[in-house]
Every structure is written in structure tokens, then in C-alpha cells.
mmCIF file of C-alpha atoms and ligand atoms in Angstrom:
data_model
loop_
_atom_site.group_PDB
_atom_site.id
_atom_site.type_symbol
_atom_site.label_atom_id
_atom_site.label_comp_id
_atom_site.label_asym_id
_atom_site.label_seq_id
_atom_site.Cartn_x
_atom_site.Cartn_y
_atom_site.Cartn_z
ATOM 1 C CA UNK S 535 0.000 0.000 0.000
ATOM 2 C CA UNK S 536 1.426 3.388 -0.975
ATOM 3 C CA UNK S 537 -0.022 6.282 1.012
ATOM 4 C CA UNK S 538 2.014 8.876 -0.898
ATOM 5 C CA UNK S 539 2.752 12.129 0.868
ATOM 6 C CA UNK S 540 1.170 11.860 4.340
ATOM 7 C CA UNK S 541 0.441 14.302 7.159
ATOM 8 C CA UNK S 542 -0.510 13.113 10.653
ATOM 9 C CA UNK S 543 -2.189 15.330 13.265
ATOM 10 C CA UNK S 544 -2.545 14.009 16.825
ATOM 11 C CA UNK S 545 -0.401 10.979 16.050
ATOM 12 C CA UNK S 546 2.330 11.346 18.668
ATOM 13 C CA UNK S 547 0.523 9.752 21.631
ATOM 14 C CA UNK S 548 -1.742 6.730 21.592
ATOM 15 C CA UNK S 549 -1.545 6.653 17.769
ATOM 16 C CA UNK S 550 2.264 6.468 17.658
ATOM 17 C CA UNK S 551 2.154 2.876 16.329
ATOM 18 C CA UNK S 552 -0.181 3.889 13.499
ATOM 19 C CA UNK S 553 1.972 6.938 12.724
ATOM 20 C CA UNK S 554 5.027 4.706 12.339
ATOM 21 C CA UNK S 555 3.083 2.393 9.997
ATOM 22 C CA UNK S 556 1.851 5.335 7.903
ATOM 23 C CA UNK S 557 5.431 6.637 7.611
ATOM 24 C CA UNK S 558 6.622 3.208 6.461
ATOM 25 C CA UNK S 559 3.967 3.174 3.722
ATOM 26 C CA UNK S 560 4.352 6.787 2.613
ATOM 27 C CA UNK S 561 6.754 8.454 0.210
ATOM 28 C CA UNK S 562 7.157 11.101 2.878
ATOM 29 C CA UNK S 563 5.338 11.607 6.185
ATOM 30 C CA UNK S 564 5.193 14.447 8.700
ATOM 31 C CA UNK S 565 3.727 14.149 12.195
ATOM 32 C CA UNK S 566 2.603 17.347 13.929
ATOM 33 C CA UNK S 567 2.276 18.026 17.660
ATOM 34 C CA UNK S 568 3.112 20.510 20.394
ATOM 35 C CA UNK S 569 5.345 18.430 22.637
ATOM 36 C CA UNK S 570 8.950 18.502 21.394
ATOM 37 C CA UNK S 571 10.036 15.432 23.369
ATOM 38 C CA UNK S 572 7.207 13.326 21.960
ATOM 39 C CA UNK S 573 8.019 14.514 18.439
ATOM 40 C CA UNK S 574 11.701 13.741 18.869
ATOM 41 C CA UNK S 575 10.994 10.275 20.285
ATOM 42 C CA UNK S 576 8.663 9.469 17.402
ATOM 43 C CA UNK S 577 11.098 10.715 14.776
ATOM 44 C CA UNK S 578 13.645 8.149 16.007
ATOM 45 C CA UNK S 579 11.259 5.294 15.165
ATOM 46 C CA UNK S 580 11.239 5.744 11.389
ATOM 47 C CA UNK S 581 13.666 7.215 8.885
ATOM 48 C CA UNK S 582 10.709 8.128 6.643
ATOM 49 C CA UNK S 583 9.113 10.357 9.293
ATOM 50 C CA UNK S 584 9.665 14.063 9.782
ATOM 51 C CA UNK S 585 8.078 16.063 12.603
ATOM 52 C CA UNK S 586 6.977 19.665 13.053
ATOM 53 C CA UNK S 587 5.881 21.537 16.127
ATOM 54 C CA UNK S 588 2.330 22.819 15.737
ATOM 55 C CA UNK S 589 -0.630 23.784 17.873
ATOM 56 C CA UNK S 590 -3.542 22.995 15.572
ATOM 57 C CA UNK S 591 -5.853 25.391 17.439
ATOM 58 C CA UNK S 592 -3.794 28.161 15.795
ATOM 59 C CA UNK S 593 -5.448 28.273 12.341
ATOM 60 C CA UNK S 594 -2.807 30.522 10.831
ATOM 61 C CA UNK S 595 0.010 28.218 11.930
ATOM 62 C CA UNK S 596 -1.934 25.173 10.744
ATOM 63 C CA UNK S 597 -2.394 26.720 7.312
ATOM 64 C CA UNK S 598 1.300 27.649 7.106
ATOM 65 C CA UNK S 599 2.367 24.105 7.996
ATOM 66 C CA UNK S 600 0.098 22.486 5.383
ATOM 67 C CA UNK S 601 1.404 24.956 2.778
ATOM 68 C CA UNK S 602 4.996 24.269 3.818
ATOM 69 C CA UNK S 603 4.492 20.503 3.479
ATOM 70 C CA UNK S 604 3.033 20.987 -0.003
ATOM 71 C CA UNK S 605 5.824 23.352 -1.103
ATOM 72 C CA UNK S 606 8.519 20.994 0.178
ATOM 73 C CA UNK S 607 7.188 17.541 -0.690
ATOM 74 C CA UNK S 608 4.474 18.134 -3.312
ATOM 75 C CA UNK S 609 0.795 17.108 -3.439
ATOM 76 C CA UNK S 610 -0.641 15.588 -0.285
ATOM 77 C CA UNK S 611 -2.269 12.159 -0.583
ATOM 78 C CA UNK S 612 -3.141 11.061 2.964
ATOM 79 C CA UNK S 613 -4.042 13.012 6.099
ATOM 80 C CA UNK S 614 -4.623 11.212 9.413
ATOM 81 C CA UNK S 615 -6.388 13.448 11.944
ATOM 82 C CA UNK S 616 -7.058 12.729 15.611
ATOM 83 C CA UNK S 617 -8.128 16.283 16.382
ATOM 84 C CA UNK S 618 -9.752 17.247 19.681
ATOM 85 C CA UNK S 619 -12.840 19.450 20.027
ATOM 86 C CA UNK S 620 -10.504 22.311 20.993
ATOM 87 C CA UNK S 621 -10.009 22.913 17.246
ATOM 88 C CA UNK S 622 -13.502 22.523 15.739
ATOM 89 C CA UNK S 623 -12.552 24.201 12.439
ATOM 90 C CA UNK S 624 -9.278 22.366 11.844
ATOM 91 C CA UNK S 625 -10.608 19.557 9.631
ATOM 92 C CA UNK S 626 -12.547 21.859 7.302
ATOM 93 C CA UNK S 627 -9.548 24.179 7.104
ATOM 94 C CA UNK S 628 -7.311 21.264 6.069
ATOM 95 C CA UNK S 629 -9.820 20.008 3.468
ATOM 96 C CA UNK S 630 -10.401 23.435 1.934
ATOM 97 C CA UNK S 631 -6.721 24.257 1.834
ATOM 98 C CA UNK S 632 -5.573 20.991 0.261
ATOM 99 C CA UNK S 633 -8.388 21.143 -2.323
ATOM 100 C CA UNK S 634 -7.312 24.690 -3.169
ATOM 101 C CA UNK S 635 -3.605 23.835 -3.471
ATOM 102 C CA UNK S 636 -3.808 20.745 -5.642
ATOM 103 C CA UNK S 637 -5.869 18.934 -8.264
ATOM 104 C CA UNK S 638 -4.742 15.486 -7.022
ATOM 105 C CA UNK S 639 -7.185 13.249 -5.182
ATOM 106 C CA UNK S 640 -6.375 12.515 -1.540
ATOM 107 C CA UNK S 641 -7.842 10.858 1.566
ATOM 108 C CA UNK S 642 -8.706 12.203 5.015
ATOM 109 C CA UNK S 643 -8.677 9.566 7.759
ATOM 110 C CA UNK S 644 -10.521 10.973 10.775
ATOM 111 C CA UNK S 645 -10.138 9.201 14.131
ATOM 112 C CA UNK S 646 -12.918 9.936 16.647
ATOM 113 C CA UNK S 647 -13.338 9.131 20.325
ATOM 114 C CA UNK S 648 -16.196 7.008 21.656
ATOM 115 C CA UNK S 649 -18.434 9.839 22.764
ATOM 116 C CA UNK S 650 -17.798 12.148 19.857
ATOM 117 C CA UNK S 651 -20.073 15.180 19.763
ATOM 118 C CA UNK S 652 -22.957 14.435 17.370
ATOM 119 C CA UNK S 653 -23.379 18.120 16.489
ATOM 120 C CA UNK S 654 -19.722 18.288 15.498
ATOM 121 C CA UNK S 655 -20.035 15.195 13.286
ATOM 122 C CA UNK S 656 -23.074 16.748 11.581
ATOM 123 C CA UNK S 657 -21.152 19.940 10.934
ATOM 124 C CA UNK S 658 -18.257 17.962 9.477
ATOM 125 C CA UNK S 659 -20.568 15.965 7.235
ATOM 126 C CA UNK S 660 -21.247 19.267 5.521
ATOM 127 C CA UNK S 661 -17.624 19.435 4.432
ATOM 128 C CA UNK S 662 -17.884 18.733 0.728
ATOM 129 C CA UNK S 663 -15.002 17.784 -1.512
ATOM 130 C CA UNK S 664 -14.796 16.111 -4.890
ATOM 131 C CA UNK S 665 -11.103 15.428 -4.461
ATOM 132 C CA UNK S 666 -11.113 14.037 -0.949
ATOM 133 C CA UNK S 667 -12.149 10.551 0.108
ATOM 134 C CA UNK S 668 -13.364 10.587 3.728
ATOM 135 C CA UNK S 669 -12.543 7.646 5.997
ATOM 136 C CA UNK S 670 -13.992 7.799 9.517
ATOM 137 C CA UNK S 671 -12.649 5.561 12.278
ATOM 138 C CA UNK S 672 -14.490 5.657 15.580
ATOM 139 C CA UNK S 673 -12.897 4.301 18.761
ATOM 140 C CA UNK S 674 -15.187 2.094 20.820
ATOM 141 C CA UNK S 675 -14.510 -0.245 23.721
ATOM 142 C CA UNK S 676 -14.062 -3.971 24.303
ATOM 143 C CA UNK S 677 -17.022 -5.882 25.761
ATOM 144 C CA UNK S 678 -17.034 -9.659 26.247
ATOM 145 C CA UNK S 679 -20.672 -9.907 27.305
ATOM 146 C CA UNK S 680 -19.773 -9.526 30.968
ATOM 147 C CA UNK S 681 -16.958 -7.019 31.437
ATOM 148 C CA UNK S 682 -16.004 -3.960 29.389
ATOM 149 C CA UNK S 683 -12.789 -1.977 29.092
ATOM 150 C CA UNK S 684 -11.357 0.822 26.949
ATOM 151 C CA UNK S 685 -9.055 0.017 24.041
ATOM 152 C CA UNK S 686 -5.304 -0.206 24.627
ATOM 153 C CA UNK S 687 -2.987 2.021 22.587
ATOM 154 C CA UNK S 688 -1.888 -1.013 20.549
ATOM 155 C CA UNK S 689 -5.516 -1.874 19.784
ATOM 156 C CA UNK S 690 -6.228 1.736 18.775
ATOM 157 C CA UNK S 691 -3.236 1.874 16.414
ATOM 158 C CA UNK S 692 -4.029 -1.564 14.958
ATOM 159 C CA UNK S 693 -7.651 -0.480 14.393
ATOM 160 C CA UNK S 694 -6.593 2.704 12.625
ATOM 161 C CA UNK S 695 -4.182 0.763 10.388
ATOM 162 C CA UNK S 696 -6.986 -1.691 9.555
ATOM 163 C CA UNK S 697 -9.345 1.204 8.778
ATOM 164 C CA UNK S 698 -6.822 2.688 6.351
ATOM 165 C CA UNK S 699 -6.185 -0.695 4.704
ATOM 166 C CA UNK S 700 -9.899 -1.529 4.386
ATOM 167 C CA UNK S 701 -10.770 1.886 2.925
ATOM 168 C CA UNK S 702 -14.296 1.708 4.360
ATOM 169 C CA UNK S 703 -16.061 5.052 4.720
ATOM 170 C CA UNK S 704 -16.945 4.314 8.359
ATOM 171 C CA UNK S 705 -15.578 1.743 10.804
ATOM 172 C CA UNK S 706 -15.502 1.153 14.560
ATOM 173 C CA UNK S 707 -12.532 -0.165 16.543
ATOM 174 C CA UNK S 708 -13.996 -2.516 19.156
ATOM 175 C CA UNK S 709 -17.687 -1.874 19.703
ATOM 176 C CA UNK S 710 -20.076 0.945 20.595
ATOM 177 C CA UNK S 711 -22.854 -1.476 21.584
ATOM 178 C CA UNK S 712 -24.362 -1.884 24.050
ATOM 179 C CA UNK S 713 -23.505 1.746 24.824
ATOM 180 C CA UNK S 714 -24.754 1.367 28.420
ATOM 181 C CA UNK S 715 -22.069 -1.276 29.006
ATOM 182 C CA UNK S 716 -19.164 1.060 28.181
ATOM 183 C CA UNK S 717 -16.487 1.166 30.936
HETATM 184 N N1 NAP T 217 -12.315 4.447 23.028
HETATM 185 C C1 NAP T 217 -11.160 4.429 23.636
HETATM 186 O O1 NAP T 217 -10.731 3.391 24.068
HETATM 187 C C2 NAP T 217 -10.434 5.723 23.760
HETATM 188 C C3 NAP T 217 -10.769 6.784 22.961
HETATM 189 C C4 NAP T 217 -10.050 7.962 23.084
HETATM 190 C C5 NAP T 217 -9.055 8.085 24.011
HETATM 191 N N2 NAP T 217 -8.761 7.029 24.776
HETATM 192 C C6 NAP T 217 -7.685 7.124 25.781
HETATM 193 O O2 NAP T 217 -7.615 8.419 26.274
HETATM 194 C C7 NAP T 217 -6.272 8.769 26.490
HETATM 195 C C8 NAP T 217 -6.058 10.202 26.193
HETATM 196 O O3 NAP T 217 -6.358 10.572 24.838
HETATM 197 P P1 NAP T 217 -5.509 11.720 24.172
HETATM 198 O O4 NAP T 217 -6.145 12.219 22.942
HETATM 199 O O5 NAP T 217 -5.099 12.716 25.216
HETATM 200 O O6 NAP T 217 -4.242 10.887 23.744
HETATM 201 P P2 NAP T 217 -2.907 11.179 23.032
HETATM 202 O O7 NAP T 217 -2.946 10.518 21.727
HETATM 203 O O8 NAP T 217 -1.852 10.763 23.984
HETATM 204 O O9 NAP T 217 -2.761 12.783 22.822
HETATM 205 C C9 NAP T 217 -3.400 13.530 21.851
HETATM 206 C C10 NAP T 217 -2.615 13.716 20.551
HETATM 207 O O10 NAP T 217 -3.085 14.920 19.942
HETATM 208 C C11 NAP T 217 -2.054 15.895 19.936
HETATM 209 N N3 NAP T 217 -2.634 17.186 20.247
HETATM 210 C C12 NAP T 217 -3.559 17.471 21.205
HETATM 211 N N4 NAP T 217 -3.873 18.770 21.176
HETATM 212 C C13 NAP T 217 -3.126 19.329 20.180
HETATM 213 C C14 NAP T 217 -2.989 20.649 19.667
HETATM 214 N N5 NAP T 217 -3.695 21.681 20.163
HETATM 215 N N6 NAP T 217 -2.155 20.861 18.644
HETATM 216 C C15 NAP T 217 -1.438 19.834 18.123
HETATM 217 N N7 NAP T 217 -1.513 18.567 18.558
HETATM 218 C C16 NAP T 217 -2.340 18.315 19.586
HETATM 219 C C17 NAP T 217 -1.044 15.417 20.957
HETATM 220 O O11 NAP T 217 0.246 15.936 20.698
HETATM 221 P P3 NAP T 217 0.969 16.986 21.721
HETATM 222 O O12 NAP T 217 0.746 16.472 23.088
HETATM 223 O O13 NAP T 217 2.377 17.004 21.292
HETATM 224 O O14 NAP T 217 0.305 18.298 21.471
HETATM 225 C C18 NAP T 217 -1.126 13.931 20.729
HETATM 226 O O15 NAP T 217 -0.438 13.577 19.553
HETATM 227 C C19 NAP T 217 -5.415 7.835 25.658
HETATM 228 O O16 NAP T 217 -4.428 7.339 26.492
HETATM 229 C C20 NAP T 217 -6.370 6.750 25.164
HETATM 230 O O17 NAP T 217 -6.017 5.463 25.610
HETATM 231 C C21 NAP T 217 -9.439 5.850 24.694
#
């Protein structure tokens, strides 16, 4: 699988395993985050991975970083985004900017937490793009019929990798049912 030029937002923590996999399957990959130590540690795990310090709540800085990636490494093919509700406009900004910069098709892989805000999802469903393929991966929990627990970091990364490989528009890692049995 060739993911082309890839950008990863929110991939330095629990998604570090998935970020490494993306870098290994990309022509070039950049992971963004605020914490320098985390970025440095992650950069050591793959020769194909570059990192940049970014607070994605700063729209101007976000736009500059996406532009910089494009100018340096060419059209963007894959974006993985685990973006918290602190930056509600970040996804639409990324989609609009990449669509504006390039004619190439690309994919946006959005990772969402278990209790993701329904209003926010609705707003994001209004993001329209003819160039972008949207892949949504929702994180659930593990339930064996008796006991439930949250996903481990390894399970989260493995689920995100599977979601990218399967190319399904929507998938769930673990389960969201029965919702009342969540940990
Ligand atoms: N269903 C589930 O099982 C489930 C679902 C969600 C979460 N969780 C658990 O909840 C825990 C906490 O989740 P978390 O999201 O805090 O985990 P995390 O993955 O450790 O951290 C969030 C990621 O987003 C980045 N980030 C956050 N705010 C940012 C900003 N303003 N600008 C740029 N990057 C930003 C962080 O980088 P920087 O720190 O460098 O900024 C990091 O890469 C995890 O340990 C996970 O196990 C479980």
C-alpha cells in the first residue's frame, strides 16, 4: 500500500504505532504536535518520518504548515487526523486548503473518540469535496458480554491501520454497543 505524501495530526501519543506504519507506507510523512520530546521520540522510530511543532488550534500556523508541506514535498495524498474538540474548524480548514492547493485526489482519515459530539459530526458531514475521500474511524470499547474496558494504545493503532487498509467510509474499533455497558 502506498499512502504517498502523508500528514498526521494528533499521532504522537496513543496513535504512535499507526503513525510509524503510515510513515513506512508513505513516500514522505510528517507528524505534527506541540510536545517537542514526543516529536523527537517518534522521529527516532522511522527514517521516513519528519516532525513539526504545531498547535492545531492556531489556524494561521496550521495553514502555514500544510502549505509548507506541499511546497517541500508536493501534493498531499493522505491526512490522518485525531483532532480534539478544541479545534472545531481544523478539519474543514485542512480540506479546503488541500483542495485549493492541488488537483490530485487525496484521503482524510478521521479518528474519533467514543463519545464524539454528534453536532460536530453533523457539521463535518457538511464538508464537501470532490477530491477528498473521507474515511472515519471511531474508537469504541471492548465488551465480552460480561466485562467492558477501553481500548489499549496497541488496539487503537491496529484499528486505525486496519481502517486505512480496508478503505471503508466508516468503521468502529472494538464496539459501541451496548452503549450502556461502556467502561
Ligand atoms: N475508546 C477508547 O478506548 C479511547 C478513545 C479515546 C481516548 N482514549 C484514551 O484516552 C487517552 C487520552 O487521549 P488523548 O487524545 O489525550 O491521547 P494522546 O494521543 O496521547 O494525545 C493527543 C494527541 O493529539 C495531539 N494534540 C492534542 N492537542 C493538540 C494541539 N492543540 N495541537 C497539536 N496537537 C495536539 C497530541 O500531541 P501533543 O501532546 O504534542 O500536542 C497527541 O499527539 C489515551 O491514552 C487513550 O487510551 C481511549
